[in-house]
Amino acid sequence: MGNRHDSAVARHAQQETATAPRGFREVLLSPGDCSGCGACMELAPDIVGWREGDERPFLVSDMAPDGVLTELMAFCPEGCFEDGDAS
Ligand code: SF4
């Protein structure tokens, strides 16, 4: 239920601004150095997915709450995640 509400809030906010909704950041995933540890998917399964048979994750959503992106950037041992709104 929380996710549905969060998505509705994100959609609403997206309509009001051209950039990331307040409290959300654009997620950039560059899996070039990915070791396949799976930490990102365990940490944020709403944002990062993994197809069976793949060696690397993919983005389910390119928007994530601030705190979630911060955790992804902190916990990925290979530095595959970046804040797209930081540049
Ligand atoms: S946390 Fe980083 S290194 Fe580990 S699977 Fe995810 S992208 Fe790859």
PDB file of N, CA and C and ligand atoms in Angstrom:
ATOM      1  N   MET A   1       0.818  -1.189   0.000  1.00  0.00           N
ATOM      2  CA  MET A   1       0.000   0.000   0.000  1.00  0.00           C
ATOM      3  C   MET A   1       0.861   1.252   0.000  1.00  0.00           C
ATOM      4  N   GLY A   2       1.935   1.200   0.789  1.00  0.00           N
ATOM      5  CA  GLY A   2       2.822   2.344   0.843  1.00  0.00           C
ATOM      6  C   GLY A   2       3.427   2.638  -0.506  1.00  0.00           C
ATOM      7  N   ASN A   3       3.789   1.585  -1.227  1.00  0.00           N
ATOM      8  CA  ASN A   3       4.403   1.792  -2.533  1.00  0.00           C
ATOM      9  C   ASN A   3       3.436   2.451  -3.502  1.00  0.00           C
ATOM     10  N   ARG A   4       2.179   2.030  -3.451  1.00  0.00           N
ATOM     11  CA  ARG A   4       1.203   2.608  -4.356  1.00  0.00           C
ATOM     12  C   ARG A   4       1.051   4.107  -4.056  1.00  0.00           C
ATOM     13  N   HIS A   5       1.006   4.422  -2.784  1.00  0.00           N
ATOM     14  CA  HIS A   5       0.893   5.827  -2.401  1.00  0.00           C
ATOM     15  C   HIS A   5       2.126   6.600  -2.851  1.00  0.00           C
ATOM     16  N   ASP A   6       3.298   6.040  -2.606  1.00  0.00           N
ATOM     17  CA  ASP A   6       4.532   6.712  -3.007  1.00  0.00           C
ATOM     18  C   ASP A   6       4.555   6.945  -4.514  1.00  0.00           C
ATOM     19  N   SER A   7       4.106   5.962  -5.289  1.00  0.00           N
ATOM     20  CA  SER A   7       4.102   6.105  -6.739  1.00  0.00           C
ATOM     21  C   SER A   7       3.153   7.209  -7.156  1.00  0.00           C
ATOM     22  N   ALA A   8       2.002   7.267  -6.521  1.00  0.00           N
ATOM     23  CA  ALA A   8       1.038   8.310  -6.859  1.00  0.00           C
ATOM     24  C   ALA A   8       1.609   9.680  -6.534  1.00  0.00           C
ATOM     25  N   VAL A   9       2.285   9.772  -5.418  1.00  0.00           N
ATOM     26  CA  VAL A   9       2.909  11.036  -5.037  1.00  0.00           C
ATOM     27  C   VAL A   9       3.983  11.402  -6.052  1.00  0.00           C
ATOM     28  N   ALA A  10       4.786  10.426  -6.456  1.00  0.00           N
ATOM     29  CA  ALA A  10       5.854  10.684  -7.411  1.00  0.00           C
ATOM     30  C   ALA A  10       5.281  11.132  -8.746  1.00  0.00           C
ATOM     31  N   ARG A  11       4.227  10.456  -9.188  1.00  0.00           N
ATOM     32  CA  ARG A  11       3.609  10.828 -10.466  1.00  0.00           C
ATOM     33  C   ARG A  11       3.079  12.254 -10.414  1.00  0.00           C
ATOM     34  N   HIS A  12       2.396  12.560  -9.325  1.00  0.00           N
ATOM     35  CA  HIS A  12       1.825  13.889  -9.171  1.00  0.00           C
ATOM     36  C   HIS A  12       2.924  14.940  -9.189  1.00  0.00           C
ATOM     37  N   ALA A  13       3.972  14.676  -8.463  1.00  0.00           N
ATOM     38  CA  ALA A  13       5.063  15.635  -8.387  1.00  0.00           C
ATOM     39  C   ALA A  13       5.747  15.772  -9.735  1.00  0.00           C
ATOM     40  N   GLN A  14       5.844  14.663 -10.485  1.00  0.00           N
ATOM     41  CA  GLN A  14       6.494  14.715 -11.791  1.00  0.00           C
ATOM     42  C   GLN A  14       5.729  15.628 -12.740  1.00  0.00           C
ATOM     43  N   GLN A  15       4.432  15.664 -12.592  1.00  0.00           N
ATOM     44  CA  GLN A  15       3.646  16.514 -13.476  1.00  0.00           C
ATOM     45  C   GLN A  15       3.903  17.988 -13.187  1.00  0.00           C
ATOM     46  N   GLU A  16       4.334  18.291 -12.001  1.00  0.00           N
ATOM     47  CA  GLU A  16       4.530  19.682 -11.620  1.00  0.00           C
ATOM     48  C   GLU A  16       5.929  20.191 -11.952  1.00  0.00           C
ATOM     49  N   THR A  17       6.882  19.309 -12.064  1.00  0.00           N
ATOM     50  CA  THR A  17       8.251  19.743 -12.303  1.00  0.00           C
ATOM     51  C   THR A  17       8.867  18.925 -13.426  1.00  0.00           C
ATOM     52  N   ALA A  18       9.868  19.505 -14.060  1.00  0.00           N
ATOM     53  CA  ALA A  18      10.550  18.797 -15.135  1.00  0.00           C
ATOM     54  C   ALA A  18      11.666  17.924 -14.583  1.00  0.00           C
ATOM     55  N   THR A  19      12.076  18.179 -13.348  1.00  0.00           N
ATOM     56  CA  THR A  19      13.146  17.396 -12.740  1.00  0.00           C
ATOM     57  C   THR A  19      12.548  16.374 -11.783  1.00  0.00           C
ATOM     58  N   ALA A  20      13.413  15.707 -11.024  1.00  0.00           N
ATOM     59  CA  ALA A  20      12.946  14.681 -10.098  1.00  0.00           C
ATOM     60  C   ALA A  20      11.987  15.289  -9.080  1.00  0.00           C
ATOM     61  N   PRO A  21      10.927  14.542  -8.756  1.00  0.00           N
ATOM     62  CA  PRO A  21      10.001  15.028  -7.737  1.00  0.00           C
ATOM     63  C   PRO A  21      10.718  15.268  -6.411  1.00  0.00           C
ATOM     64  N   ARG A  22      10.160  16.145  -5.629  1.00  0.00           N
ATOM     65  CA  ARG A  22      10.789  16.444  -4.340  1.00  0.00           C
ATOM     66  C   ARG A  22      10.957  15.169  -3.525  1.00  0.00           C
ATOM     67  N   GLY A  23      12.146  15.012  -2.988  1.00  0.00           N
ATOM     68  CA  GLY A  23      12.417  13.828  -2.167  1.00  0.00           C
ATOM     69  C   GLY A  23      12.882  12.633  -2.978  1.00  0.00           C
ATOM     70  N   PHE A  24      12.863  12.770  -4.300  1.00  0.00           N
ATOM     71  CA  PHE A  24      13.309  11.678  -5.174  1.00  0.00           C
ATOM     72  C   PHE A  24      14.524  12.137  -5.968  1.00  0.00           C
ATOM     73  N   ARG A  25      15.335  11.178  -6.397  1.00  0.00           N
ATOM     74  CA  ARG A  25      16.512  11.476  -7.196  1.00  0.00           C
ATOM     75  C   ARG A  25      16.517  10.556  -8.418  1.00  0.00           C
ATOM     76  N   GLU A  26      17.163  11.026  -9.480  1.00  0.00           N
ATOM     77  CA  GLU A  26      17.321  10.173 -10.649  1.00  0.00           C
ATOM     78  C   GLU A  26      18.438   9.165 -10.386  1.00  0.00           C
ATOM     79  N   VAL A  27      18.169   7.912 -10.659  1.00  0.00           N
ATOM     80  CA  VAL A  27      19.152   6.851 -10.437  1.00  0.00           C
ATOM     81  C   VAL A  27      19.859   6.526 -11.748  1.00  0.00           C
ATOM     82  N   LEU A  28      21.169   6.541 -11.719  1.00  0.00           N
ATOM     83  CA  LEU A  28      21.948   6.100 -12.870  1.00  0.00           C
ATOM     84  C   LEU A  28      22.673   4.823 -12.487  1.00  0.00           C
ATOM     85  N   LEU A  29      22.545   3.810 -13.324  1.00  0.00           N
ATOM     86  CA  LEU A  29      23.220   2.533 -13.072  1.00  0.00           C
ATOM     87  C   LEU A  29      24.192   2.257 -14.217  1.00  0.00           C
ATOM     88  N   SER A  30      25.452   2.164 -13.879  1.00  0.00           N
ATOM     89  CA  SER A  30      26.494   1.825 -14.861  1.00  0.00           C
ATOM     90  C   SER A  30      27.146   0.534 -14.401  1.00  0.00           C
ATOM     91  N   PRO A  31      26.609  -0.595 -14.836  1.00  0.00           N
ATOM     92  CA  PRO A  31      27.051  -1.884 -14.276  1.00  0.00           C
ATOM     93  C   PRO A  31      28.338  -2.426 -14.875  1.00  0.00           C
ATOM     94  N   GLY A  32      29.145  -1.563 -15.470  1.00  0.00           N
ATOM     95  CA  GLY A  32      30.377  -2.030 -16.108  1.00  0.00           C
ATOM     96  C   GLY A  32      31.303  -2.798 -15.189  1.00  0.00           C
ATOM     97  N   ASP A  33      31.401  -2.351 -13.936  1.00  0.00           N
ATOM     98  CA  ASP A  33      32.285  -3.018 -12.976  1.00  0.00           C
ATOM     99  C   ASP A  33      31.528  -3.940 -12.019  1.00  0.00           C
ATOM    100  N   CYS A  34      30.240  -4.150 -12.290  1.00  0.00           N
ATOM    101  CA  CYS A  34      29.392  -4.940 -11.378  1.00  0.00           C
ATOM    102  C   CYS A  34      29.982  -6.329 -11.166  1.00  0.00           C
ATOM    103  N   SER A  35      30.046  -6.716  -9.885  1.00  0.00           N
ATOM    104  CA  SER A  35      30.567  -8.033  -9.536  1.00  0.00           C
ATOM    105  C   SER A  35      29.453  -9.066  -9.395  1.00  0.00           C
ATOM    106  N   GLY A  36      28.198  -8.600  -9.502  1.00  0.00           N
ATOM    107  CA  GLY A  36      27.069  -9.515  -9.386  1.00  0.00           C
ATOM    108  C   GLY A  36      26.774  -9.945  -7.973  1.00  0.00           C
ATOM    109  N   CYS A  37      27.135  -9.095  -7.012  1.00  0.00           N
ATOM    110  CA  CYS A  37      26.962  -9.482  -5.598  1.00  0.00           C
ATOM    111  C   CYS A  37      25.490  -9.528  -5.181  1.00  0.00           C
ATOM    112  N   GLY A  38      24.632  -8.769  -5.859  1.00  0.00           N
ATOM    113  CA  GLY A  38      23.203  -8.800  -5.571  1.00  0.00           C
ATOM    114  C   GLY A  38      22.762  -7.898  -4.433  1.00  0.00           C
ATOM    115  N   ALA A  39      23.677  -7.152  -3.843  1.00  0.00           N
ATOM    116  CA  ALA A  39      23.326  -6.301  -2.699  1.00  0.00           C
ATOM    117  C   ALA A  39      22.279  -5.259  -3.071  1.00  0.00           C
ATOM    118  N   CYS A  40      22.395  -4.691  -4.266  1.00  0.00           N
ATOM    119  CA  CYS A  40      21.466  -3.637  -4.677  1.00  0.00           C
ATOM    120  C   CYS A  40      20.040  -4.157  -4.761  1.00  0.00           C
ATOM    121  N   MET A  41      19.868  -5.340  -5.312  1.00  0.00           N
ATOM    122  CA  MET A  41      18.526  -5.873  -5.468  1.00  0.00           C
ATOM    123  C   MET A  41      17.913  -6.218  -4.112  1.00  0.00           C
ATOM    124  N   GLU A  42      18.739  -6.718  -3.199  1.00  0.00           N
ATOM    125  CA  GLU A  42      18.237  -7.024  -1.865  1.00  0.00           C
ATOM    126  C   GLU A  42      17.875  -5.750  -1.117  1.00  0.00           C
ATOM    127  N   LEU A  43      18.653  -4.707  -1.357  1.00  0.00           N
ATOM    128  CA  LEU A  43      18.451  -3.442  -0.664  1.00  0.00           C
ATOM    129  C   LEU A  43      17.220  -2.705  -1.182  1.00  0.00           C
ATOM    130  N   ALA A  44      17.026  -2.700  -2.485  1.00  0.00           N
ATOM    131  CA  ALA A  44      15.955  -1.896  -3.075  1.00  0.00           C
ATOM    132  C   ALA A  44      15.288  -2.638  -4.228  1.00  0.00           C
ATOM    133  N   PRO A  45      14.517  -3.682  -3.923  1.00  0.00           N
ATOM    134  CA  PRO A  45      13.891  -4.468  -4.996  1.00  0.00           C
ATOM    135  C   PRO A  45      12.865  -3.689  -5.799  1.00  0.00           C
ATOM    136  N   ASP A  46      12.378  -2.565  -5.279  1.00  0.00           N
ATOM    137  CA  ASP A  46      11.448  -1.736  -6.056  1.00  0.00           C
ATOM    138  C   ASP A  46      12.190  -0.913  -7.109  1.00  0.00           C
ATOM    139  N   ILE A  47      13.486  -0.760  -6.922  1.00  0.00           N
ATOM    140  CA  ILE A  47      14.273   0.087  -7.825  1.00  0.00           C
ATOM    141  C   ILE A  47      15.166  -0.753  -8.738  1.00  0.00           C
ATOM    142  N   VAL A  48      15.691  -1.848  -8.199  1.00  0.00           N
ATOM    143  CA  VAL A  48      16.649  -2.675  -8.943  1.00  0.00           C
ATOM    144  C   VAL A  48      16.096  -4.084  -9.111  1.00  0.00           C
ATOM    145  N   GLY A  49      16.134  -4.575 -10.330  1.00  0.00           N
ATOM    146  CA  GLY A  49      15.652  -5.926 -10.603  1.00  0.00           C
ATOM    147  C   GLY A  49      16.759  -6.789 -11.168  1.00  0.00           C
ATOM    148  N   TRP A  50      16.435  -8.074 -11.298  1.00  0.00           N
ATOM    149  CA  TRP A  50      17.427  -9.022 -11.803  1.00  0.00           C
ATOM    150  C   TRP A  50      16.693 -10.098 -12.591  1.00  0.00           C
ATOM    151  N   ARG A  51      16.989 -10.191 -13.859  1.00  0.00           N
ATOM    152  CA  ARG A  51      16.339 -11.222 -14.667  1.00  0.00           C
ATOM    153  C   ARG A  51      17.081 -12.538 -14.500  1.00  0.00           C
ATOM    154  N   GLU A  52      16.315 -13.610 -14.435  1.00  0.00           N
ATOM    155  CA  GLU A  52      16.904 -14.932 -14.267  1.00  0.00           C
ATOM    156  C   GLU A  52      17.909 -15.188 -15.394  1.00  0.00           C
ATOM    157  N   GLY A  53      19.082 -15.618 -15.024  1.00  0.00           N
ATOM    158  CA  GLY A  53      20.113 -15.915 -16.012  1.00  0.00           C
ATOM    159  C   GLY A  53      21.040 -14.748 -16.291  1.00  0.00           C
ATOM    160  N   ASP A  54      20.636 -13.531 -15.888  1.00  0.00           N
ATOM    161  CA  ASP A  54      21.498 -12.368 -16.100  1.00  0.00           C
ATOM    162  C   ASP A  54      22.607 -12.324 -15.058  1.00  0.00           C
ATOM    163  N   GLU A  55      23.719 -11.684 -15.433  1.00  0.00           N
ATOM    164  CA  GLU A  55      24.838 -11.546 -14.499  1.00  0.00           C
ATOM    165  C   GLU A  55      24.822 -10.202 -13.803  1.00  0.00           C
ATOM    166  N   ARG A  56      23.959  -9.294 -14.322  1.00  0.00           N
ATOM    167  CA  ARG A  56      23.940  -7.938 -13.780  1.00  0.00           C
ATOM    168  C   ARG A  56      22.500  -7.463 -13.596  1.00  0.00           C
ATOM    169  N   PRO A  57      22.329  -6.504 -12.706  1.00  0.00           N
ATOM    170  CA  PRO A  57      20.977  -5.999 -12.445  1.00  0.00           C
ATOM    171  C   PRO A  57      20.528  -4.991 -13.504  1.00  0.00           C
ATOM    172  N   PHE A  58      19.259  -4.625 -13.443  1.00  0.00           N
ATOM    173  CA  PHE A  58      18.728  -3.561 -14.297  1.00  0.00           C
ATOM    174  C   PHE A  58      17.844  -2.674 -13.432  1.00  0.00           C
ATOM    175  N   LEU A  59      17.576  -1.484 -13.928  1.00  0.00           N
ATOM    176  CA  LEU A  59      16.746  -0.554 -13.164  1.00  0.00           C
ATOM    177  C   LEU A  59      15.272  -0.826 -13.426  1.00  0.00           C
ATOM    178  N   VAL A  60      14.531  -1.070 -12.360  1.00  0.00           N
ATOM    179  CA  VAL A  60      13.077  -1.175 -12.440  1.00  0.00           C
ATOM    180  C   VAL A  60      12.495   0.231 -12.518  1.00  0.00           C
ATOM    181  N   SER A  61      13.121   1.142 -11.781  1.00  0.00           N
ATOM    182  CA  SER A  61      12.695   2.539 -11.767  1.00  0.00           C
ATOM    183  C   SER A  61      13.940   3.418 -11.808  1.00  0.00           C
ATOM    184  N   ASP A  62      13.883   4.485 -12.591  1.00  0.00           N
ATOM    185  CA  ASP A  62      15.037   5.394 -12.614  1.00  0.00           C
ATOM    186  C   ASP A  62      14.857   6.554 -11.643  1.00  0.00           C
ATOM    187  N   MET A  63      13.857   6.445 -10.787  1.00  0.00           N
ATOM    188  CA  MET A  63      13.671   7.412  -9.706  1.00  0.00           C
ATOM    189  C   MET A  63      13.641   6.652  -8.381  1.00  0.00           C
ATOM    190  N   ALA A  64      14.327   7.208  -7.388  1.00  0.00           N
ATOM    191  CA  ALA A  64      14.343   6.572  -6.074  1.00  0.00           C
ATOM    192  C   ALA A  64      14.299   7.647  -5.002  1.00  0.00           C
ATOM    193  N   PRO A  65      13.689   7.333  -3.866  1.00  0.00           N
ATOM    194  CA  PRO A  65      13.749   8.278  -2.752  1.00  0.00           C
ATOM    195  C   PRO A  65      15.210   8.573  -2.403  1.00  0.00           C
ATOM    196  N   ASP A  66      15.452   9.816  -1.983  1.00  0.00           N
ATOM    197  CA  ASP A  66      16.814  10.250  -1.621  1.00  0.00           C
ATOM    198  C   ASP A  66      17.587   9.199  -0.830  1.00  0.00           C
ATOM    199  N   GLY A  67      16.961   8.742   0.252  1.00  0.00           N
ATOM    200  CA  GLY A  67      17.655   7.840   1.176  1.00  0.00           C
ATOM    201  C   GLY A  67      18.010   6.519   0.529  1.00  0.00           C
ATOM    202  N   VAL A  68      17.132   6.045  -0.357  1.00  0.00           N
ATOM    203  CA  VAL A  68      17.384   4.760  -1.016  1.00  0.00           C
ATOM    204  C   VAL A  68      18.565   4.890  -1.963  1.00  0.00           C
ATOM    205  N   LEU A  69      18.609   5.976  -2.725  1.00  0.00           N
ATOM    206  CA  LEU A  69      19.741   6.165  -3.633  1.00  0.00           C
ATOM    207  C   LEU A  69      21.044   6.297  -2.846  1.00  0.00           C
ATOM    208  N   THR A  70      20.978   7.015  -1.746  1.00  0.00           N
ATOM    209  CA  THR A  70      22.174   7.161  -0.909  1.00  0.00           C
ATOM    210  C   THR A  70      22.667   5.795  -0.450  1.00  0.00           C
ATOM    211  N   GLU A  71      21.733   4.919  -0.053  1.00  0.00           N
ATOM    212  CA  GLU A  71      22.126   3.578   0.398  1.00  0.00           C
ATOM    213  C   GLU A  71      22.700   2.752  -0.750  1.00  0.00           C
ATOM    214  N   LEU A  72      22.068   2.848  -1.924  1.00  0.00           N
ATOM    215  CA  LEU A  72      22.588   2.095  -3.076  1.00  0.00           C
ATOM    216  C   LEU A  72      24.015   2.529  -3.393  1.00  0.00           C
ATOM    217  N   MET A  73      24.243   3.839  -3.373  1.00  0.00           N
ATOM    218  CA  MET A  73      25.582   4.350  -3.669  1.00  0.00           C
ATOM    219  C   MET A  73      26.580   3.908  -2.601  1.00  0.00           C
ATOM    220  N   ALA A  74      26.113   3.829  -1.364  1.00  0.00           N
ATOM    221  CA  ALA A  74      27.009   3.452  -0.268  1.00  0.00           C
ATOM    222  C   ALA A  74      27.302   1.956  -0.246  1.00  0.00           C
ATOM    223  N   PHE A  75      26.300   1.156  -0.602  1.00  0.00           N
ATOM    224  CA  PHE A  75      26.452  -0.287  -0.426  1.00  0.00           C
ATOM    225  C   PHE A  75      26.990  -1.010  -1.657  1.00  0.00           C
ATOM    226  N   CYS A  76      26.867  -0.417  -2.829  1.00  0.00           N
ATOM    227  CA  CYS A  76      27.420  -1.088  -4.012  1.00  0.00           C
ATOM    228  C   CYS A  76      28.948  -1.051  -3.917  1.00  0.00           C
ATOM    229  N   PRO A  77      29.582  -2.200  -3.830  1.00  0.00           N
ATOM    230  CA  PRO A  77      31.040  -2.225  -3.642  1.00  0.00           C
ATOM    231  C   PRO A  77      31.809  -1.771  -4.885  1.00  0.00           C
ATOM    232  N   GLU A  78      31.126  -1.702  -6.022  1.00  0.00           N
ATOM    233  CA  GLU A  78      31.825  -1.339  -7.259  1.00  0.00           C
ATOM    234  C   GLU A  78      31.474   0.059  -7.749  1.00  0.00           C
ATOM    235  N   GLY A  79      30.676   0.783  -6.987  1.00  0.00           N
ATOM    236  CA  GLY A  79      30.352   2.166  -7.367  1.00  0.00           C
ATOM    237  C   GLY A  79      29.531   2.267  -8.635  1.00  0.00           C
ATOM    238  N   CYS A  80      28.604   1.351  -8.824  1.00  0.00           N
ATOM    239  CA  CYS A  80      27.819   1.330 -10.066  1.00  0.00           C
ATOM    240  C   CYS A  80      26.672   2.333 -10.080  1.00  0.00           C
ATOM    241  N   PHE A  81      26.308   2.862  -8.915  1.00  0.00           N
ATOM    242  CA  PHE A  81      25.167   3.776  -8.851  1.00  0.00           C
ATOM    243  C   PHE A  81      25.624   5.217  -8.713  1.00  0.00           C
ATOM    244  N   GLU A  82      24.919   6.086  -9.440  1.00  0.00           N
ATOM    245  CA  GLU A  82      25.211   7.516  -9.352  1.00  0.00           C
ATOM    246  C   GLU A  82      23.913   8.287  -9.228  1.00  0.00           C
ATOM    247  N   ASP A  83      24.060   9.494  -8.716  1.00  0.00           N
ATOM    248  CA  ASP A  83      22.931  10.405  -8.581  1.00  0.00           C
ATOM    249  C   ASP A  83      22.842  11.238  -9.849  1.00  0.00           C
ATOM    250  N   GLY A  84      21.806  11.001 -10.641  1.00  0.00           N
ATOM    251  CA  GLY A  84      21.656  11.712 -11.905  1.00  0.00           C
ATOM    252  C   GLY A  84      21.324  13.174 -11.736  1.00  0.00           C
ATOM    253  N   ASP A  85      20.886  13.556 -10.563  1.00  0.00           N
ATOM    254  CA  ASP A  85      20.543  14.964 -10.306  1.00  0.00           C
ATOM    255  C   ASP A  85      21.706  15.728  -9.704  1.00  0.00           C
ATOM    256  N   ALA A  86      22.832  15.059  -9.506  1.00  0.00           N
ATOM    257  CA  ALA A  86      23.965  15.710  -8.861  1.00  0.00           C
ATOM    258  C   ALA A  86      24.770  16.565  -9.829  1.00  0.00           C
ATOM    259  N   SER A  87      24.644  16.283 -11.128  1.00  0.00           N
ATOM    260  CA  SER A  87      25.457  17.024 -12.092  1.00  0.00           C
ATOM    261  C   SER A  87      24.751  18.280 -12.584  1.00  0.00           C
TER     262      SER A  87
HETATM  263  S1  SF4 B   1      25.491  -3.834  -5.581  1.00  0.00           S
HETATM  264 FE1  SF4 B   1      26.770  -3.095  -7.285  1.00  0.00          FE
HETATM  265  S2  SF4 B   1      28.240  -4.750  -7.652  1.00  0.00           S
HETATM  266 FE2  SF4 B   1      26.578  -5.621  -6.430  1.00  0.00          FE
HETATM  267  S3  SF4 B   1      25.132  -6.471  -7.961  1.00  0.00           S
HETATM  268 FE3  SF4 B   1      24.452  -4.379  -7.493  1.00  0.00          FE
HETATM  269  S4  SF4 B   1      25.418  -3.111  -9.090  1.00  0.00           S
HETATM  270 FE4  SF4 B   1      26.523  -5.076  -9.043  1.00  0.00          FE
END
